């Protein structure tokens, strides 16, 4: 499988695209004024303790107070199964009452595990973790755990023994060994441990000297995070359209991941290269077109079928349709083939659109149990390359597949779009006819409440055109009934649902 990472840098926005076999699979965006805060460590102050919710609001200097649940303070570490730059998966041990753990006005060192999303503040934890290329430092723990994705027991034992031995001179902190560490020599792990020890010492110093609400540790910029977290042996190239960013990435890679990014004759990483072509790099690879398509509700399938993806506050729903696909044999075979293709497309779209939380997939009904198993297996296999943690459940009695995907940042749509200023996000507008009758009712209401000789109605040109044309007889009847003169004026500044009734 051919995989490339493309980095597009502009003064106020940086974008990273992961392209596999010529198709866009992931898109990460970081803007200068809205950079994510996941992974950042803050010196905060408890603003309010809520025993009924077993949680507290903590002021960390962001626009909204952040949320800290009792479970994220007290629950012990379960290292097995944790991976990537995330804090370890927590155990199922009940937390102590929040009132015993925190008090209002108390200073507390916290880390953001989920960005503010919608109207919700950031989610916090006091279980601090700092990631590097091969390890995650757990400064408040003494445990060493190994990613569950490293399945070879001998390799797991080797890595655990190495990290335990190497960590002892640096304070004996806890570590999670990440998937990328598989097969790495002791020297590479020792470099990571030394780097993480220096980083934690700096955090401790800043905590002592900084004011409440200060960020005492900030994660790497998007290009460096991309190289740290997305770079694998099967990545052929990292292409960067900014020479300055490219040089920084080369130095970073040479320092922290030389085995993964071997150097060329100049001593710099050969697989990280500057793109200096005249055509924008995202245009060259068709990424811009893919981004536009990822904002559409409908996703066409090669067979002629299509998906309809709806993102709501509670969940995301995916509906699979055969469309124009007729198949070659019978209906069951047609449905089966469409669902197989849809399963692969759904996995790609979830990753590309960064959709998380609860996801409901409505595959086309299949009567054959083996067909259902194959579709589910295809979905799980297609999700295997997804960096976000996913859980897929079997077909429900209604024929739906329920799944979850870990969400830490806003979806692509919500990063790039905002609710329609005309419909307020409903996706529908009141018809001109509906608005017309609302205007008639408002006129009647205004005349009964206030005394005026004449009335002026200002509305969108489309609504006014309908009133003065198709509803002219109704207007005459209304004027006669009320004994008032009514004038209508179109204004292009008014949206279709907006109008004003002015008393003269």
Coordinates of C-alpha atoms in Angstrom, one line a residue:
X1 CA 0.0 0.0 0.0
X2 CA 1.4 3.4 -1.1
X3 CA 1.0 6.1 1.6
X4 CA 2.1 9.7 1.6
X5 CA 1.7 12.6 4.1
X6 CA 1.2 16.0 2.5
X7 CA 1.7 19.2 4.6
X8 CA 0.3 22.5 3.3
X9 CA 1.4 25.6 5.2
X10 CA 0.0 29.1 4.9
X11 CA 0.5 32.0 7.3
X12 CA -2.7 31.4 9.3
X13 CA -3.5 27.8 8.5
X14 CA -1.7 24.5 8.4
X15 CA -3.3 21.3 6.9
X16 CA -2.0 17.8 6.9
X17 CA -3.4 15.1 4.5
X18 CA -2.8 11.4 4.6
X19 CA -3.1 9.9 1.1
X20 CA -3.3 6.1 0.6
X21 CA -3.1 4.8 -3.0
X22 CA -4.0 8.2 -4.3
X23 CA -7.1 8.6 -2.1
X24 CA -7.4 11.1 0.8
X25 CA -7.9 9.2 4.0
X26 CA -7.4 11.8 6.8
X27 CA -7.3 15.5 7.0
X28 CA -6.0 17.5 10.0
X29 CA -6.4 21.3 10.3
X30 CA -4.7 23.8 12.6
X31 CA -5.5 27.5 12.4
X32 CA -3.5 30.2 14.2
X33 CA -6.4 31.5 16.2
X34 CA -8.1 28.2 17.0
X35 CA -5.4 25.7 17.6
X36 CA -6.6 22.7 19.6
X37 CA -5.6 22.2 23.2
X38 CA -5.7 18.4 23.6
X39 CA -2.6 17.3 25.4
X40 CA -1.8 20.8 26.9
X41 CA -1.2 20.9 30.6
X42 CA -2.5 23.8 32.7
X43 CA -2.2 25.2 36.2
X44 CA -5.9 25.6 37.0
X45 CA -8.2 26.6 39.8
X46 CA -11.3 24.8 40.9
X47 CA -14.2 27.1 40.1
X48 CA -17.1 25.1 41.3
X49 CA -17.6 21.6 42.8
X50 CA -20.9 19.8 41.9
X51 CA -21.5 16.7 44.1
X52 CA -24.6 15.8 42.2
X53 CA -22.6 15.4 39.0
X54 CA -19.5 14.0 40.7
X55 CA -17.6 16.7 38.8
X56 CA -16.0 20.1 39.0
X57 CA -15.5 23.1 36.7
X58 CA -11.9 24.2 36.5
X59 CA -10.7 27.6 35.3
X60 CA -7.7 27.1 33.0
X61 CA -7.7 30.3 31.0
X62 CA -9.9 29.2 28.1
X63 CA -13.1 30.9 27.0
X64 CA -15.3 28.4 29.0
X65 CA -14.5 26.7 32.3
X66 CA -13.3 23.1 31.7
X67 CA -15.0 19.9 33.1
X68 CA -13.2 17.5 35.4
X69 CA -15.0 14.3 36.5
X70 CA -14.2 12.4 39.7
X71 CA -13.3 9.4 37.7
X72 CA -10.5 11.3 36.0
X73 CA -9.0 12.2 39.3
X74 CA -9.1 8.9 41.3
X75 CA -9.3 5.9 39.0
X76 CA -6.1 3.8 38.8
X77 CA -4.0 3.2 35.8
X78 CA -4.7 0.2 33.6
X79 CA -1.8 0.4 31.2
X80 CA -2.6 -2.6 29.0
X81 CA -4.5 -1.6 25.9
X82 CA -3.5 2.1 26.0
X83 CA -1.8 3.5 22.9
X84 CA -0.9 6.5 20.9
X85 CA -0.8 9.9 22.6
X86 CA -3.9 9.3 24.7
X87 CA -3.9 8.9 28.4
X88 CA -4.2 5.2 29.5
X89 CA -7.6 3.6 29.5
X90 CA -9.0 4.0 33.0
X91 CA -10.3 1.1 35.1
X92 CA -13.8 0.6 36.4
X93 CA -13.0 1.4 40.1
X94 CA -15.6 3.7 41.6
X95 CA -14.2 7.2 42.4
X96 CA -14.4 8.8 45.8
X97 CA -16.9 11.6 46.2
X98 CA -15.8 14.7 44.4
X99 CA -16.2 16.7 47.6
X100 CA -13.4 14.6 49.2
X101 CA -11.1 15.1 46.2
X102 CA -11.4 18.8 45.4
X103 CA -12.5 22.0 47.0
X104 CA -13.5 25.3 45.5
X105 CA -10.5 27.7 45.0
X106 CA -8.0 24.8 45.1
X107 CA -5.1 24.9 42.6
X108 CA -4.8 21.8 40.4
X109 CA -2.6 20.7 37.6
X110 CA -4.7 19.3 34.8
X111 CA -4.4 18.1 31.2
X112 CA -6.9 18.5 28.4
X113 CA -8.1 15.2 26.9
X114 CA -10.9 16.6 24.8
X115 CA -11.1 20.0 23.0
X116 CA -14.1 22.2 23.7
X117 CA -16.9 21.0 21.3
X118 CA -20.0 23.0 20.5
X119 CA -21.3 24.5 23.8
X120 CA -19.2 22.1 26.0
X121 CA -16.0 23.1 27.7
X122 CA -12.8 21.1 27.5
X123 CA -12.6 17.7 29.3
X124 CA -9.8 17.4 31.8
X125 CA -7.8 14.8 33.7
X126 CA -5.3 14.9 36.5
X127 CA -3.6 11.7 35.2
X128 CA -0.9 13.6 33.3
X129 CA 0.7 12.0 30.3
X130 CA 3.4 13.3 27.9
X131 CA 3.9 11.5 24.6
X132 CA 7.1 11.0 22.6
X133 CA 7.8 8.9 19.6
X134 CA 7.9 5.5 21.3
X135 CA 6.7 6.1 24.8
X136 CA 4.1 8.0 26.9
X137 CA 5.4 9.3 30.2
X138 CA 3.1 8.8 33.3
X139 CA 4.8 11.0 35.9
X140 CA 2.3 10.2 38.6
X141 CA 2.6 6.4 38.2
X142 CA 5.3 3.7 38.6
X143 CA 3.7 1.2 36.2
X144 CA 5.1 0.2 32.8
X145 CA 2.6 -1.0 30.3
X146 CA 2.9 -2.2 26.7
X147 CA 0.4 -1.4 23.9
X148 CA -2.0 -4.3 23.3
X149 CA -1.3 -3.9 19.6
X150 CA 2.1 -5.5 20.2
X151 CA 1.0 -9.1 20.3
X152 CA 4.3 -11.0 20.4
X153 CA 4.8 -12.0 24.0
X154 CA 8.6 -12.1 23.8
X155 CA 8.7 -8.6 22.3
X156 CA 6.3 -7.3 25.0
X157 CA 8.5 -8.7 27.7
X158 CA 11.7 -7.3 26.1
X159 CA 10.2 -3.8 25.8
X160 CA 8.8 -3.8 29.4
X161 CA 12.1 -5.0 30.8
X162 CA 14.1 -2.4 28.8
X163 CA 11.9 0.5 29.8
X164 CA 11.8 -0.4 33.4
X165 CA 15.6 -0.6 33.5
X166 CA 16.2 2.6 31.5
X167 CA 13.6 4.6 33.5
X168 CA 15.1 3.8 37.0
X169 CA 17.9 6.5 36.8
X170 CA 15.3 9.1 35.6
X171 CA 13.0 8.9 38.6
X172 CA 11.4 5.5 37.9
X173 CA 8.3 7.1 36.4
X174 CA 5.5 5.0 34.7
X175 CA 5.5 4.6 31.0
X176 CA 3.3 3.2 28.2
X177 CA 5.2 1.6 25.4
X178 CA 3.6 2.7 22.2
X179 CA 3.0 0.5 19.1
X180 CA 5.8 2.3 17.2
X181 CA 8.3 1.0 19.7
X182 CA 8.1 -2.6 18.4
X183 CA 11.5 -3.8 17.3
X184 CA 13.3 -0.6 18.5
X185 CA 16.7 -0.9 20.1
X186 CA 17.5 0.2 23.7
X187 CA 19.3 3.4 22.4
X188 CA 16.1 4.7 20.8
X189 CA 14.0 4.1 24.0
X190 CA 16.8 5.7 26.1
X191 CA 16.6 8.8 24.0
X192 CA 12.9 9.0 24.5
X193 CA 13.1 8.6 28.2
X194 CA 15.8 11.3 28.5
X195 CA 13.6 13.7 26.4
X196 CA 10.5 13.0 28.5
X197 CA 12.4 13.4 31.7
X198 CA 13.6 16.9 30.6
X199 CA 10.1 17.8 29.5
X200 CA 8.5 16.8 32.8
X201 CA 11.2 18.7 34.8
X202 CA 10.4 21.8 32.7
X203 CA 6.6 21.3 33.5
X204 CA 7.3 21.1 37.2
X205 CA 9.3 24.3 37.1
X206 CA 6.6 26.1 35.2
X207 CA 3.9 24.9 37.6
X208 CA 5.9 26.4 40.5
X209 CA 6.5 29.8 38.8
X210 CA 3.3 30.3 36.7
X211 CA 0.0 32.0 37.6
X212 CA -3.3 30.2 37.6
X213 CA -4.7 29.8 34.1
X214 CA -1.3 29.4 32.6
X215 CA -0.4 26.7 30.0
X216 CA 2.7 24.9 31.4
X217 CA 3.1 22.4 28.6
X218 CA 1.9 22.7 25.0
X219 CA 1.9 19.8 22.5
X220 CA 3.9 20.0 19.3
X221 CA 2.6 22.0 16.3
X222 CA 0.5 20.0 13.8
X223 CA 3.3 19.2 11.3
X224 CA 5.5 17.8 14.0
X225 CA 2.6 15.8 15.6
X226 CA 1.8 14.4 12.2
X227 CA 5.4 13.1 11.7
X228 CA 5.5 11.9 15.3
X229 CA 2.2 10.0 15.2
X230 CA 1.5 9.2 11.6
X231 CA 4.9 8.3 10.3
X232 CA 5.2 4.6 9.8
X233 CA 7.6 2.4 7.7
X234 CA 5.0 2.1 4.9
X235 CA 4.9 5.9 4.5
X236 CA 6.9 6.6 1.3
X237 CA 7.1 10.4 1.5
X238 CA 6.3 13.4 3.6
X239 CA 6.0 16.3 1.2
X240 CA 5.9 19.9 2.6
X241 CA 5.2 23.0 0.6
X242 CA 7.0 25.3 3.1
X243 CA 10.8 25.2 3.0
X244 CA 11.1 26.5 6.6
X245 CA 8.6 23.9 8.0
X246 CA 10.3 21.2 6.0
X247 CA 13.7 22.0 7.5
X248 CA 12.2 21.9 11.0
X249 CA 10.6 18.5 10.4
X250 CA 13.9 17.1 9.1
X251 CA 15.7 18.2 12.2
X252 CA 12.9 16.9 14.4
X253 CA 12.9 13.5 12.6
X254 CA 16.7 13.2 12.6
X255 CA 16.7 13.8 16.3
X256 CA 13.8 11.7 17.5
X257 CA 13.2 9.0 14.9
X258 CA 16.3 8.2 12.9
X259 CA 15.6 4.4 12.6
X260 CA 12.2 5.2 11.0
X261 CA 13.4 8.1 8.8
X262 CA 16.9 7.1 7.5
X263 CA 19.1 9.9 6.4
X264 CA 20.4 10.5 2.8
X265 CA 24.0 11.5 1.8
X266 CA 23.5 15.0 3.3
X267 CA 22.6 13.6 6.7
X268 CA 19.0 14.7 6.6
X269 CA 15.9 12.4 6.5
X270 CA 15.4 11.3 2.9
X271 CA 11.7 10.7 3.1
X272 CA 10.9 14.2 4.1
X273 CA 11.1 16.5 1.1
X274 CA 10.2 20.0 0.1
X275 CA 7.6 20.4 -2.6
X276 CA 8.3 23.5 -4.7
X277 CA 6.1 23.0 -7.7
X278 CA 4.0 25.8 -9.2
X279 CA 0.8 24.0 -8.7
X280 CA -0.5 23.9 -5.1
X281 CA 0.3 20.5 -3.5
X282 CA -3.3 19.8 -2.5
X283 CA -4.5 20.5 -6.0
X284 CA -1.9 18.2 -7.5
X285 CA -3.2 15.3 -5.4
X286 CA -6.8 16.1 -5.8
X287 CA -7.2 16.8 -2.0
X288 CA -9.1 20.0 -2.4
X289 CA -11.8 18.3 -4.5
X290 CA -12.0 15.5 -1.9
X291 CA -12.5 18.0 0.9
X292 CA -15.4 19.6 -0.9
X293 CA -17.0 16.1 -1.4
X294 CA -16.4 15.3 2.3
X295 CA -18.8 18.2 3.2
X296 CA -21.7 16.7 1.1
X297 CA -24.4 14.6 2.7
X298 CA -24.4 12.1 -0.2
X299 CA -21.4 9.9 -1.0
X300 CA -21.6 8.1 -4.4
X301 CA -20.3 4.5 -4.6
X302 CA -18.6 3.1 -7.7
X303 CA -21.4 0.5 -8.2
X304 CA -24.0 3.2 -8.5
X305 CA -25.3 3.0 -4.9
X306 CA -24.7 5.8 -2.4
X307 CA -24.5 6.7 1.3
X308 CA -26.4 9.5 3.0
X309 CA -24.5 10.8 6.1
X310 CA -26.3 12.9 8.7
X311 CA -24.5 14.4 11.7
X312 CA -26.6 15.3 14.6
X313 CA -25.9 16.3 18.2
X314 CA -26.7 12.9 19.6
X315 CA -25.2 10.6 16.9
X316 CA -24.2 10.2 13.2
X317 CA -26.4 8.2 10.9
X318 CA -25.3 6.5 7.7
X319 CA -28.0 5.2 5.3
X320 CA -26.9 2.8 2.5
X321 CA -28.9 2.8 -0.8
X322 CA -28.6 0.7 -4.0
X323 CA -29.3 3.7 -6.2
X324 CA -28.9 2.8 -9.9
X325 CA -27.0 -0.5 -9.1
X326 CA -29.0 -3.4 -10.6
X327 CA -26.6 -6.2 -10.1
X328 CA -26.1 -9.3 -12.3
X329 CA -27.9 -12.2 -10.5
X330 CA -30.6 -11.5 -7.9
X331 CA -31.7 -9.0 -5.4
X332 CA -29.9 -10.6 -2.4
X333 CA -26.6 -10.6 -4.4
X334 CA -27.1 -7.0 -5.4
X335 CA -27.7 -5.9 -1.9
X336 CA -24.7 -7.9 -0.6
X337 CA -22.3 -6.4 -3.1
X338 CA -23.6 -2.9 -2.4
X339 CA -23.2 -3.4 1.4
X340 CA -19.7 -4.7 1.0
X341 CA -18.7 -1.6 -1.0
X342 CA -20.5 0.6 1.5
X343 CA -18.7 -0.9 4.5
X344 CA -15.4 0.1 3.0
X345 CA -16.7 3.6 2.1
X346 CA -18.2 4.1 5.6
X347 CA -14.8 3.4 7.3
X348 CA -13.1 5.9 5.0
X349 CA -15.7 8.6 5.4
X350 CA -15.6 8.3 9.2
X351 CA -11.9 8.7 9.2
X352 CA -11.9 11.5 6.6
X353 CA -14.7 13.5 8.2
X354 CA -13.5 12.8 11.7
X355 CA -16.9 11.7 12.8
X356 CA -17.1 10.4 16.4
X357 CA -19.4 9.4 19.2
X358 CA -22.3 7.0 18.4
X359 CA -22.6 6.0 14.8
X360 CA -25.6 4.1 13.4
X361 CA -25.2 2.4 10.0
X362 CA -28.4 1.3 8.2
X363 CA -27.2 -1.3 5.7
X364 CA -29.7 -2.6 3.1
X365 CA -31.5 -5.5 4.6
X366 CA -29.9 -8.9 4.0
X367 CA -31.5 -12.2 4.7
X368 CA -28.4 -14.4 4.5
X369 CA -26.6 -14.6 7.9
X370 CA -23.3 -15.3 6.2
X371 CA -23.6 -12.1 4.1
X372 CA -24.2 -10.1 7.3
X373 CA -21.1 -11.6 8.9
X374 CA -19.0 -10.8 5.8
X375 CA -20.2 -7.2 5.7
X376 CA -19.5 -6.7 9.4
X377 CA -16.0 -8.3 8.9
X378 CA -15.3 -6.0 6.0
X379 CA -16.3 -2.9 8.1
X380 CA -14.0 -4.0 11.0
X381 CA -11.1 -4.7 8.6
X382 CA -11.5 -1.3 6.9
X383 CA -11.5 0.4 10.3
X384 CA -8.2 -1.3 11.3
X385 CA -6.1 1.5 9.9
X386 CA -8.1 4.2 11.7
X387 CA -6.0 5.8 14.5
X388 CA -9.1 6.6 16.5
X389 CA -10.4 3.8 18.8
X390 CA -13.5 2.2 17.3
X391 CA -15.9 -0.4 18.7
X392 CA -18.4 -2.2 16.3
X393 CA -21.4 -4.2 17.5
X394 CA -23.3 -6.9 15.7
X395 CA -26.5 -6.3 13.6
X396 CA -29.4 -5.2 15.8
X397 CA -32.9 -6.8 15.5
X398 CA -33.8 -3.9 13.3
X399 CA -30.8 -4.6 11.0
X400 CA -28.8 -1.7 12.1
X401 CA -25.0 -1.7 13.0
X402 CA -24.2 0.4 16.0
X403 CA -20.6 1.5 16.6
X404 CA -18.6 4.1 18.4
X405 CA -15.5 6.1 17.4
X406 CA -13.4 8.1 19.8
X407 CA -13.9 11.8 19.3
X408 CA -11.4 14.4 20.7
X409 CA -11.9 17.3 18.2
X410 CA -14.7 18.7 16.1
X411 CA -15.6 16.9 12.9
X412 CA -14.4 18.2 9.6
X413 CA -17.7 19.8 8.8
X414 CA -17.9 21.7 12.1
X415 CA -14.3 22.8 11.7
X416 CA -14.9 24.2 8.2
X417 CA -18.6 25.2 8.3
X418 CA -21.2 27.1 10.4
X419 CA -25.0 26.8 10.6
X420 CA -26.8 28.4 7.7
X421 CA -27.6 32.0 8.5
X422 CA -30.9 31.7 6.8
X423 CA -32.3 28.5 8.3
X424 CA -30.3 28.5 11.5
X425 CA -29.0 25.0 10.9
X426 CA -32.3 23.3 10.3
X427 CA -31.5 22.6 6.7
X428 CA -34.9 23.8 5.6
X429 CA -36.5 27.2 5.0
X430 CA -40.1 28.2 5.4
X431 CA -41.7 28.6 2.0
X432 CA -42.7 32.1 0.7
X433 CA -46.3 31.0 1.1
X434 CA -45.8 30.2 4.8
X435 CA -44.1 33.5 5.4
X436 CA -46.9 35.3 3.6
X437 CA -49.5 34.0 6.0
X438 CA -47.3 34.8 9.0
X439 CA -47.1 38.4 7.7
X440 CA -50.9 38.5 7.4
X441 CA -51.3 37.3 11.0
X442 CA -48.7 39.8 12.3
X443 CA -50.5 42.6 10.5
X444 CA -53.8 41.7 12.2
X445 CA -52.0 41.4 15.6
X446 CA -50.3 44.8 15.2
X447 CA -53.5 46.7 14.2
X448 CA -55.4 45.3 17.2
X449 CA -52.6 46.2 19.5
X450 CA -51.6 49.7 18.2
X451 CA -53.4 52.5 16.4
X452 CA -52.0 53.4 13.0
X453 CA -53.5 54.7 9.7
X454 CA -51.1 52.9 7.4
X455 CA -48.8 49.9 7.6
X456 CA -45.5 49.2 5.8
X457 CA -44.3 45.6 5.5
X458 CA -40.6 45.1 4.6
X459 CA -39.6 41.5 3.6
X460 CA -37.5 39.6 1.1
X461 CA -38.1 40.4 -2.6
X462 CA -39.3 36.8 -3.2
X463 CA -42.0 37.1 -0.5
X464 CA -43.1 40.5 -1.5
X465 CA -43.4 39.4 -5.2
X466 CA -45.6 36.6 -4.1
X467 CA -47.8 38.8 -2.0
X468 CA -48.3 41.5 -4.6
X469 CA -48.9 38.9 -7.4
X470 CA -50.6 35.7 -6.2
X471 CA -52.0 37.2 -2.9
X472 CA -53.1 40.6 -4.2
X473 CA -56.8 39.7 -3.7
X474 CA -56.1 38.5 -0.2
X475 CA -54.3 41.8 0.6
X476 CA -57.3 43.8 -0.7
X477 CA -59.7 41.8 1.5
X478 CA -57.4 42.3 4.5
X479 CA -57.2 46.1 3.9
X480 CA -61.0 46.3 3.7
X481 CA -61.4 44.2 6.8
X482 CA -59.0 46.2 8.9
X483 CA -59.8 49.6 7.4
X484 CA -56.0 50.3 6.9
X485 CA -53.7 50.9 3.9
X486 CA -50.9 48.3 3.6
X487 CA -47.8 48.8 1.5
X488 CA -45.2 46.2 0.8
X489 CA -41.5 46.8 0.2
X490 CA -38.9 44.3 -0.9
X491 CA -35.4 44.5 0.6
X492 CA -32.5 42.3 -0.5
X493 CA -31.0 42.5 3.0
X494 CA -33.9 40.5 4.4
X495 CA -33.7 36.7 4.4
X496 CA -36.7 34.7 3.2
X497 CA -38.1 34.1 6.7
X498 CA -37.4 37.7 7.9
X499 CA -39.9 40.5 7.8
X500 CA -41.0 43.7 9.7
X501 CA -44.4 45.3 10.1
X502 CA -44.0 49.0 10.5
X503 CA -46.9 51.2 11.8
X504 CA -47.1 54.7 10.1

